[in-house]
CSV table of C-alpha atoms in Angstrom, one decimal:
chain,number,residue,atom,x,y,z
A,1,UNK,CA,10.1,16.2,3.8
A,2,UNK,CA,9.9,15.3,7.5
A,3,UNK,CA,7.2,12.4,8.1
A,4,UNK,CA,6.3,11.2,11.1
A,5,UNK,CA,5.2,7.7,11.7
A,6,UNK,CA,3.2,7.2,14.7
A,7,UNK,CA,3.3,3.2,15.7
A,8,UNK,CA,7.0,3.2,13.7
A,9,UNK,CA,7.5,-0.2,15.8
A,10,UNK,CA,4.6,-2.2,14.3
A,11,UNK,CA,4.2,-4.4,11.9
A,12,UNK,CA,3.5,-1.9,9.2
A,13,UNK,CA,5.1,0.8,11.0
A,14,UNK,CA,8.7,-1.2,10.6
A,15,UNK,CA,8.0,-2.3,6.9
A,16,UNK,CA,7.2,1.5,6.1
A,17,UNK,CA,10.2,3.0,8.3
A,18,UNK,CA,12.3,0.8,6.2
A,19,UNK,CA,10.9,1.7,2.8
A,20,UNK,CA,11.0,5.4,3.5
A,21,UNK,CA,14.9,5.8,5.0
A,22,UNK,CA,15.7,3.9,1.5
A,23,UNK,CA,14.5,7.4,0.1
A,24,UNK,CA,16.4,10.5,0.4
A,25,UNK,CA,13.5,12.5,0.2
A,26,UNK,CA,12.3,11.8,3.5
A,27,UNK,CA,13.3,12.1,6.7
A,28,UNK,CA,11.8,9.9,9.1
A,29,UNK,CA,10.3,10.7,12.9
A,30,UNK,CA,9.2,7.7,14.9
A,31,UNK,CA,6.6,7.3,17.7
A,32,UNK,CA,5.9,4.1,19.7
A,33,UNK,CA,4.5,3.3,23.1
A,34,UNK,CA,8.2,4.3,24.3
A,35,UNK,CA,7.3,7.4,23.6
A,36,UNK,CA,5.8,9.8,26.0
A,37,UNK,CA,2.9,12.4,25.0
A,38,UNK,CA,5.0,15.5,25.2
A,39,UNK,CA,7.2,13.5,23.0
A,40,UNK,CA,4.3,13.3,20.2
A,41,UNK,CA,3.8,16.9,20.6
A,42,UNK,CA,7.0,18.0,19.5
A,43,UNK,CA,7.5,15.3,16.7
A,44,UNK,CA,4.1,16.3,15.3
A,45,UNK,CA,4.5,20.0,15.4
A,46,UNK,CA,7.7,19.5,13.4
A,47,UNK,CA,6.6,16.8,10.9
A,48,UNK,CA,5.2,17.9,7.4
A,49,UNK,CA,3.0,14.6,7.2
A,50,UNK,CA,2.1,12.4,9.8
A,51,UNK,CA,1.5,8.6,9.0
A,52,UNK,CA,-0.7,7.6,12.1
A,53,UNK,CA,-0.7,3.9,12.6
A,54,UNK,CA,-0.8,3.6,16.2
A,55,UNK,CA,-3.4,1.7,17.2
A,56,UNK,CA,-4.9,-1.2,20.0
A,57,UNK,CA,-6.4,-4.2,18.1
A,58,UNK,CA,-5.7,-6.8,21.2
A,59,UNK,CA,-6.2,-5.2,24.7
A,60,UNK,CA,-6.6,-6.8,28.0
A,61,UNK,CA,-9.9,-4.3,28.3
A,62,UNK,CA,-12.3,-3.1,26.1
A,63,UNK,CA,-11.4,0.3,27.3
A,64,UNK,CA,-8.4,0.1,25.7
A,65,UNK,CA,-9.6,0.2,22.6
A,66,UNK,CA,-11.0,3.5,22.9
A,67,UNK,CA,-8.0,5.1,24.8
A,68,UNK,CA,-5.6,3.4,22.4
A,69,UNK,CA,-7.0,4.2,19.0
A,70,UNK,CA,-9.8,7.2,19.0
A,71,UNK,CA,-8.5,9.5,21.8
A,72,UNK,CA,-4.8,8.8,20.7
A,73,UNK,CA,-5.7,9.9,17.4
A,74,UNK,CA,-7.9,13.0,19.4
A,75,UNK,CA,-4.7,13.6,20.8
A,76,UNK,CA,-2.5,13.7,17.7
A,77,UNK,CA,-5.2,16.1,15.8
A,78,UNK,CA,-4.8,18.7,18.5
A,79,UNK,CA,-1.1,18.9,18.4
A,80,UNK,CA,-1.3,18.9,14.4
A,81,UNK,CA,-4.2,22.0,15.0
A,82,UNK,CA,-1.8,24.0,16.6
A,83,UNK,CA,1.4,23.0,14.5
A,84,UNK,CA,2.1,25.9,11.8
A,85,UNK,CA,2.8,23.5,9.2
A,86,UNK,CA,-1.2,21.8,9.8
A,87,UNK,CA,0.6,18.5,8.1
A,88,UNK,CA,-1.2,16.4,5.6
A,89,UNK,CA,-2.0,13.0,8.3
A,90,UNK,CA,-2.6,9.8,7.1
A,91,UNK,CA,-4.5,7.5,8.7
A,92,UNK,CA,-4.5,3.3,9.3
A,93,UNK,CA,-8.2,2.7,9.9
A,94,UNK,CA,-9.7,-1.1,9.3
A,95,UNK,CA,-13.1,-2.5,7.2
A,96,UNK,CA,-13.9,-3.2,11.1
A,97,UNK,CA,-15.0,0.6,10.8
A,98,UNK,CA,-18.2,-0.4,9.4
A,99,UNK,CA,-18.7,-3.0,12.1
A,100,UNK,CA,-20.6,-2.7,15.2
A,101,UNK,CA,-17.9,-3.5,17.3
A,102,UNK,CA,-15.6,-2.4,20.1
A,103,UNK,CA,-12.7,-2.2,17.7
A,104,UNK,CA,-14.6,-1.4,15.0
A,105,UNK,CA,-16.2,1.5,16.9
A,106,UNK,CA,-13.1,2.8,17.8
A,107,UNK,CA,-11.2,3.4,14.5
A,108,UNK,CA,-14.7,5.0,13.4
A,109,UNK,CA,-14.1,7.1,15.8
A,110,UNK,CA,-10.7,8.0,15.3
A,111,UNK,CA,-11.7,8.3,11.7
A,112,UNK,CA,-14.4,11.0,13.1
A,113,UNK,CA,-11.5,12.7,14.5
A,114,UNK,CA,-9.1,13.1,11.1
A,115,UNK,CA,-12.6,14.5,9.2
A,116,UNK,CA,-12.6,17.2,12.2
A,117,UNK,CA,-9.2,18.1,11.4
A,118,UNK,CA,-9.6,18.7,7.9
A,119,UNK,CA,-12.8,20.6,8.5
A,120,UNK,CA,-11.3,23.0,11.1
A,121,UNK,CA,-8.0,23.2,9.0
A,122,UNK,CA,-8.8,22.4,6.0
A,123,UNK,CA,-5.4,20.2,5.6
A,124,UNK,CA,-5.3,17.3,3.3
A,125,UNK,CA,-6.4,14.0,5.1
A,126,UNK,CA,-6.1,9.8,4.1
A,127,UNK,CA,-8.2,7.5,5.3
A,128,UNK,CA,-6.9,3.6,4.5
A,129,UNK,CA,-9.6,1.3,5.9
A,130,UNK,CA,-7.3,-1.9,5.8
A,131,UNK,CA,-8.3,-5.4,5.1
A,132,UNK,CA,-6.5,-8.1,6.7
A,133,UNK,CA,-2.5,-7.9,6.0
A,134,UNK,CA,0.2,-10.0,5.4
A,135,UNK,CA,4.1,-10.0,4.7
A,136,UNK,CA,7.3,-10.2,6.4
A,137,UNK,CA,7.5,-8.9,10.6
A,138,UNK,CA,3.9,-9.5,11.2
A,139,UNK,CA,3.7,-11.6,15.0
A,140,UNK,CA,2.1,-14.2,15.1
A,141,UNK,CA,-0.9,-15.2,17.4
A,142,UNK,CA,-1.6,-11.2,16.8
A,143,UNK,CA,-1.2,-9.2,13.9
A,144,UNK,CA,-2.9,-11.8,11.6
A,145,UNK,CA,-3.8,-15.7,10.7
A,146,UNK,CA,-1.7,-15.9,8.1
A,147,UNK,CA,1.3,-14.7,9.9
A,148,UNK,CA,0.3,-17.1,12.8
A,149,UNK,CA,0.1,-20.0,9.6
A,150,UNK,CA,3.6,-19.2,8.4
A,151,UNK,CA,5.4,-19.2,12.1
A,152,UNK,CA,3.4,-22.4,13.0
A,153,UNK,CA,4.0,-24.4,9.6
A,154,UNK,CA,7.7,-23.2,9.2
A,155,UNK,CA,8.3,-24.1,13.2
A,156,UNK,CA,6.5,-27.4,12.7
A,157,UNK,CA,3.6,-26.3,14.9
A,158,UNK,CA,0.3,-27.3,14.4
A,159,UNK,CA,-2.4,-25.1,13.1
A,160,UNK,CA,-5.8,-25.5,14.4
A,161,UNK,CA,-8.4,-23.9,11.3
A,162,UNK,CA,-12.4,-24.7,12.7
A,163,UNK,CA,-13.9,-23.7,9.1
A,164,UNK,CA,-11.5,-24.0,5.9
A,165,UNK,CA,-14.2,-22.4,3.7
A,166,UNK,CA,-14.0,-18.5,5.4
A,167,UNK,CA,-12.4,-16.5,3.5
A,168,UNK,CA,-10.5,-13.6,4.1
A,169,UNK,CA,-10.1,-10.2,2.4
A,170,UNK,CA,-6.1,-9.5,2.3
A,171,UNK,CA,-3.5,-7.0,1.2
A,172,UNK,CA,0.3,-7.3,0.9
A,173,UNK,CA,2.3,-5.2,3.2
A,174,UNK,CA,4.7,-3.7,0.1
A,175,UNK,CA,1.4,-2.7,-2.1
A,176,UNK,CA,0.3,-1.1,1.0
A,177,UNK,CA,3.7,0.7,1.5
A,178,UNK,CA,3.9,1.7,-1.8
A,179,UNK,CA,0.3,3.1,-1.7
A,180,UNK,CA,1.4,5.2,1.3
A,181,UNK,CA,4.4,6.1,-0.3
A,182,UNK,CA,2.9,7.6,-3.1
A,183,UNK,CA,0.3,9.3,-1.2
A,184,UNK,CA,3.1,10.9,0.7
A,185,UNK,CA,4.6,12.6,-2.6
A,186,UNK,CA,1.3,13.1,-4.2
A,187,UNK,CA,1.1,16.6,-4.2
A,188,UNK,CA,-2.8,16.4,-5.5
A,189,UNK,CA,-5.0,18.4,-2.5
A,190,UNK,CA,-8.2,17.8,-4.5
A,191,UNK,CA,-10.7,15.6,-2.4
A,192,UNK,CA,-10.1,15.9,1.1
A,193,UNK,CA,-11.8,13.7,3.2
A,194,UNK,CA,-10.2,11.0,0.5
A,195,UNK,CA,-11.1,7.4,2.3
A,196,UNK,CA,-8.7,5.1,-0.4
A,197,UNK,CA,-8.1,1.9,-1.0
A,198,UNK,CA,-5.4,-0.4,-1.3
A,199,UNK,CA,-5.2,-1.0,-5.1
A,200,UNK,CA,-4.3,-4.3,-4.9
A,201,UNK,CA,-6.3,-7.7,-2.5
A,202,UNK,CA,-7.5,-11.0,-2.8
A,203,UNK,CA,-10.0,-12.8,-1.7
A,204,UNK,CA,-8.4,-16.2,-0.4
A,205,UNK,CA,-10.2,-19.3,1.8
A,206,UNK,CA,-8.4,-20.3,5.0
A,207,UNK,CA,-8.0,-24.1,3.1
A,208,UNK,CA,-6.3,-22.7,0.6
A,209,UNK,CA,-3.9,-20.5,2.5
A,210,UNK,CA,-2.9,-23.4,4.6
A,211,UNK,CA,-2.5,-25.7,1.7
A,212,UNK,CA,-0.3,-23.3,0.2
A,213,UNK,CA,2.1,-22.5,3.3
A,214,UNK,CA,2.2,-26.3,3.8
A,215,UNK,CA,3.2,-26.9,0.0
A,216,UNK,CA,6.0,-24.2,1.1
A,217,UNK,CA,7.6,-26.7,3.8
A,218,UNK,CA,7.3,-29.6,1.7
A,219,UNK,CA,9.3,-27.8,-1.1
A,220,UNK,CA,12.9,-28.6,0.0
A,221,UNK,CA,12.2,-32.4,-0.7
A,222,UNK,CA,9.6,-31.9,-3.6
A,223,UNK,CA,12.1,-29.1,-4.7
A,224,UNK,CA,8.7,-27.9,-6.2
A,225,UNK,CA,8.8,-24.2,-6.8
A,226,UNK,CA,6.1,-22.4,-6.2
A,227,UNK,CA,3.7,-20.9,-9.3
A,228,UNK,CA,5.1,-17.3,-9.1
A,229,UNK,CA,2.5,-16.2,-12.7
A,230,UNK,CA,-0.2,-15.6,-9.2
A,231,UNK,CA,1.3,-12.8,-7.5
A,232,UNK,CA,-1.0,-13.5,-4.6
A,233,UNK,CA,1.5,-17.2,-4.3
A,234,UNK,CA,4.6,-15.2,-4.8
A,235,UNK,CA,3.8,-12.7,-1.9
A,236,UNK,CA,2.7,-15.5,0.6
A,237,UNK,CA,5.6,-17.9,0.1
A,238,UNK,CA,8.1,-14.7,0.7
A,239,UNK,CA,6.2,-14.1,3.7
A,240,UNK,CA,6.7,-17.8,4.6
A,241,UNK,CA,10.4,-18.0,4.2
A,242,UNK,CA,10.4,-14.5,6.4
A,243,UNK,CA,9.1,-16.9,9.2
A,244,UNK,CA,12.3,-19.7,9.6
A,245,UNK,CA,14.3,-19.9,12.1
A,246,UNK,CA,18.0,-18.5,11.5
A,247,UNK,CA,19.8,-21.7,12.0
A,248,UNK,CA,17.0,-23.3,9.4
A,249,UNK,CA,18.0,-21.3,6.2
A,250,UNK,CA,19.6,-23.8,5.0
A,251,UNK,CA,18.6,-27.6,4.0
A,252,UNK,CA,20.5,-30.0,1.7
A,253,UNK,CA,19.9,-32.1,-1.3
A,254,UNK,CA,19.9,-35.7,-2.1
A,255,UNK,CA,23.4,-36.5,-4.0
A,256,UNK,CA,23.4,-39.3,-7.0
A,257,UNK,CA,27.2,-40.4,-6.5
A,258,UNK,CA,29.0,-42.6,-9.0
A,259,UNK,CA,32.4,-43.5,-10.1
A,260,UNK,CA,32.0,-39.8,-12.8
A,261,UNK,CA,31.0,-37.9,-9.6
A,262,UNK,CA,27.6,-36.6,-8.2
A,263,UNK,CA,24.4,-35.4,-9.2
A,264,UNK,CA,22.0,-33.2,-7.4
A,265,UNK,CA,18.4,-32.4,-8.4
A,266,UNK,CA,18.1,-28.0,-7.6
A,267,UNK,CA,14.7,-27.1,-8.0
A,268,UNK,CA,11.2,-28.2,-10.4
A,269,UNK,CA,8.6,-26.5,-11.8
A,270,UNK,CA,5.3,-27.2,-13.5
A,271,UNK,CA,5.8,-24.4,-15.7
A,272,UNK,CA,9.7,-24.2,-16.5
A,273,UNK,CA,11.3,-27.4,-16.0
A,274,UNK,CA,13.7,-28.5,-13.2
A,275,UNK,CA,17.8,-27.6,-13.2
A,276,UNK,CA,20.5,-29.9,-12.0
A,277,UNK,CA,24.0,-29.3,-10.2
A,278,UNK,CA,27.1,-32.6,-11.1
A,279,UNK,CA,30.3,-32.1,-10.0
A,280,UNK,CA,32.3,-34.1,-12.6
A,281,UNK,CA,35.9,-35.9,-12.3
A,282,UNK,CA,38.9,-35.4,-14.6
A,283,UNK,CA,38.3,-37.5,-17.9
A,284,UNK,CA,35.2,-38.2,-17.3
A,285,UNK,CA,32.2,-37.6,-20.1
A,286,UNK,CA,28.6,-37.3,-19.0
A,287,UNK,CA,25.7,-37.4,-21.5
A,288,UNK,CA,26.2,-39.4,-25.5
A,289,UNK,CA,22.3,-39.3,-26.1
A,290,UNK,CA,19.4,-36.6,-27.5
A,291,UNK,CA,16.0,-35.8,-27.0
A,292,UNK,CA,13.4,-35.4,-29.9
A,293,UNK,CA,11.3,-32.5,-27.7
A,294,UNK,CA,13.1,-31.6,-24.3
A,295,UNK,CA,15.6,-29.3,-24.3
A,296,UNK,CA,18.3,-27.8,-22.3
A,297,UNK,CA,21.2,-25.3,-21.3
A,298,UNK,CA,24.9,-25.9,-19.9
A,299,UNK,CA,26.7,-23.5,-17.9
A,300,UNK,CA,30.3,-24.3,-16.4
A,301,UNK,CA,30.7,-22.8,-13.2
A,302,UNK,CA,34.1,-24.1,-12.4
A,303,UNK,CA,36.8,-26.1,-14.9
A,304,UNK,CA,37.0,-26.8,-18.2
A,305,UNK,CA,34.8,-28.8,-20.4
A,306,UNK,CA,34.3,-30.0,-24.0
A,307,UNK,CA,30.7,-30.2,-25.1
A,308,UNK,CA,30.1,-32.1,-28.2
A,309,UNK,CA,27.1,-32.3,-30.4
A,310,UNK,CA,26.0,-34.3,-33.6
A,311,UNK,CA,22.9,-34.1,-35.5
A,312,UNK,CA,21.6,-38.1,-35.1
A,313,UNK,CA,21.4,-38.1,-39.0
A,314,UNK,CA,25.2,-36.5,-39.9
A,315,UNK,CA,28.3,-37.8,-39.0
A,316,UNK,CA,30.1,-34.6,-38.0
A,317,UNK,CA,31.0,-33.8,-34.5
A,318,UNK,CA,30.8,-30.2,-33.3
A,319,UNK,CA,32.8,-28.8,-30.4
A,320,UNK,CA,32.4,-26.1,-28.1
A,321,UNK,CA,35.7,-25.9,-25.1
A,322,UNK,CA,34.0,-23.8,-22.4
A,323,UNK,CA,35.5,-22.9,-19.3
A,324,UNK,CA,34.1,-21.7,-16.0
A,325,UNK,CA,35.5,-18.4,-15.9
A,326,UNK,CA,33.2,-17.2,-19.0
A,327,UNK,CA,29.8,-17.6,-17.5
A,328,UNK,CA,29.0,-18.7,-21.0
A,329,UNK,CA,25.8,-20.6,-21.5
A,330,UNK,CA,25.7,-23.6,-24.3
A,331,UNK,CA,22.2,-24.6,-25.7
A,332,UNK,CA,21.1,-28.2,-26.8
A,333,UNK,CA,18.7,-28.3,-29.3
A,334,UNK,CA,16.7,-31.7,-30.0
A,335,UNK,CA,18.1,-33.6,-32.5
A,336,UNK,CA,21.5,-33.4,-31.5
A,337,UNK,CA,23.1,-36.2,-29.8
A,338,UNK,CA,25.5,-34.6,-26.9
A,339,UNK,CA,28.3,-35.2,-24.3
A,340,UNK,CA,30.1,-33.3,-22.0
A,341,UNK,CA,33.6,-34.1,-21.0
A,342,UNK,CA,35.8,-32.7,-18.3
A,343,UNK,CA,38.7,-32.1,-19.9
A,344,UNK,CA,41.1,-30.1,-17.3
A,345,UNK,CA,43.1,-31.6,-14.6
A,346,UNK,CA,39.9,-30.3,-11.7
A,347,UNK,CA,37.0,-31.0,-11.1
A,348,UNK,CA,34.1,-29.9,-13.3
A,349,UNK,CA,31.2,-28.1,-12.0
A,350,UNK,CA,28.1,-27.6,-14.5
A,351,UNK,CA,24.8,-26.2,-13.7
A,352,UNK,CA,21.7,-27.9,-16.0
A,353,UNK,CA,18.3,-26.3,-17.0
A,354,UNK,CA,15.8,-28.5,-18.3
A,355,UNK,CA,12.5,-27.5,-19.8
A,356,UNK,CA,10.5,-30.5,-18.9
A,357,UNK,CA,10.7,-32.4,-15.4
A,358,UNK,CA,12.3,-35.8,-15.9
A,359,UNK,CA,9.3,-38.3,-16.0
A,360,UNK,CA,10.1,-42.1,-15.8
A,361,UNK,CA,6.7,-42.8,-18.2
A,362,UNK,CA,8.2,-40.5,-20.8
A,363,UNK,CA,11.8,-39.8,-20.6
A,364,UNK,CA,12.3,-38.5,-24.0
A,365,UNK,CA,16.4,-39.6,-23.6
A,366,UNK,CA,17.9,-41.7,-26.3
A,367,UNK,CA,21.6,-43.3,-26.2
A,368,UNK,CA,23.1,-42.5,-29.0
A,369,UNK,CA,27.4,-42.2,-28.6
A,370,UNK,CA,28.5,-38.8,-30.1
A,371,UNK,CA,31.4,-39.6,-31.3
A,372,UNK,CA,31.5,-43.3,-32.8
């Protein structure tokens, strides 16, 4: 199936691109302002869908609104009228349709155009009128406030928001992919004149998209994760990280040292604990106490360890040898003193999940030596 994608170069122009050369089903034609109009005639006279997201939302002129976005799409139609295969066209329209505004008035109109077609033709039409968008390639200071959020926050720029109580209707740039997607194999040509919907938005306040994005920067010294159960939080903090500069992807963490080796806190959660890193000398044991509640896992990644339990009421010593080429995982249940001892000639690296962060108030950690 050939499709073209009119605006390929835009912000969801390159996030669809991408999605649709991962599919061998399609093969993908691309239009952009580089693109001259005898250009889009041939590309749309030899595509067998047309995605049309071209569009002006931020012209010098007001003109420019109706030259870039109703008579662009006037033009498109009457190559598509004249093309044997009449494709199936798809169109990026905005809520701003229903508004009496410049832009608004403008994708109305190019809407007005797409109905045209499919009442001359009778070819299969979409209609998306979009809310607000975000995810990863948007610009900033253009395509959206949230993407102008992200790139500001991440690149320690201030933000500048005059009422923190508006709030903003927005969909997620892969639920709007897939949506086109599946429209684009949907072989259903019942309901022409189909205006849909993105099946998936929220409704968020400018406070509490900034408060978010800014609890995004201060995770790598909270080492905080964010609460991925709200999909809305999971989208927006990938968005985020999409927005750092390419020398900043990485950042370190504070080390414990001590004569046994170091320490480093990973990441914490509210909802699943926090997990540790220690790189542990020769001979050296860490541990000899139990918890009555918190639990955790052990995995070696590199060396070889003894990991000893005993129940805090029996005398017996369990042992489990573990080495870091078995990616094998070692439980601690409560009850169980424990210890774990590097017992090769390298040093011992271990990875620790805990299902509680540590708090100072309530540590639940006893001392208690496991072997006496």
């Amino acid at each position: 199936m050939k499709v073209l994608v009119t605006g390929s170069k835009g912000f969801v122009g390159r996030n669809l691109t991408a999605h649709l050369r991962e599919d061998s089903r399609f093969e993908v034609l691309e239009y952009s302002r580089s693109n001259s109009e005898n250009e889009l005639e041939v590309l749309v006279k030899q595509a067998d869908k047309i995605v049309h997201l071209a569009g002006v939302n931020r012209p010098k002129t007001e003109n420019e609104f109706k030259s870039g976005n109703q008579d662009l799409t006037a033009k498109l139609i009457h190559f598509a009228s004249q093309s044997n295969k009449r494709p199936h066209i798809l169109l990026s329209s905005s809520t701003q349709a229903e508004l009496n505004n410049p832009y608004g008035e403008s994708k109305l109109g190019a809407e007005q155009e797409v109905l045209k077609y499919h009442d001359q033709t009778g070819s299969r039409i979409t209609i998306y009128r979009l809310p607000n968008l975000f995810g990863k390639w948007s610009r900033p200071n253009y395509n959206s406030a949230i993407a102008t959020f992200c790139y500001n926050v991440a690149n320690d720029l201030e933000i500048t928001v005059t009422d923190p109580t508006i709030e903003l209707n927005l969909a997620y740039i892969d639920d709007v992919v897939d949506s086109i997607v599946a429209n684009l194999l949907s072989d259903n040509n019942n309901g022409n004149n189909t205006y849909v919907a993105v099946p998936v938005t929220y409704k968020k306040t400018l406070e509490e998209i900034v408060t978010l994005i800014q609890s995004f920067k201060n995770m790598r010294e909270s080492l905080l994760l964010p609460n991925y159960q709200d999909l809305f939080v999971k989208k927006l903090y990938t968005t985020y990280l999409s927005y750092l500069k390419e020398d900043a992807f990485s950042y370190g963490l504070t080390k414990h040292e001590d004569n046994r080796g170091w320490l480093s806190e990973l990441i914490k959660s509210d909802y699943m604990g926090q997990m540790f890193v220690s790189k542990t000398k020769p001979g050296i044991t860490r541990g000899n106490h139990y918890h009555h509640t918190k639990v955790e896992k052990f995995i070696v990644i590199s060396g070889e360890a003894m990991i000893r339990f005993r129940h805090i009421e029996k005398s017996e010593v369990i042992e489990y040898k573990i080495e870091g080429n078995e990616a094998r995982v070692v439980d601690i249940p409560p009850g169980y003193t424990h210890s774990i001892e590097n017992i090769g000639t390298d040093e011992m690296i271990t990875l620790f999940w805990v299902n509680e962060q540590f708090d100072t108030q309530k540590p639940d950690t006893y001392m208690n030596e496991v072997i006496k």
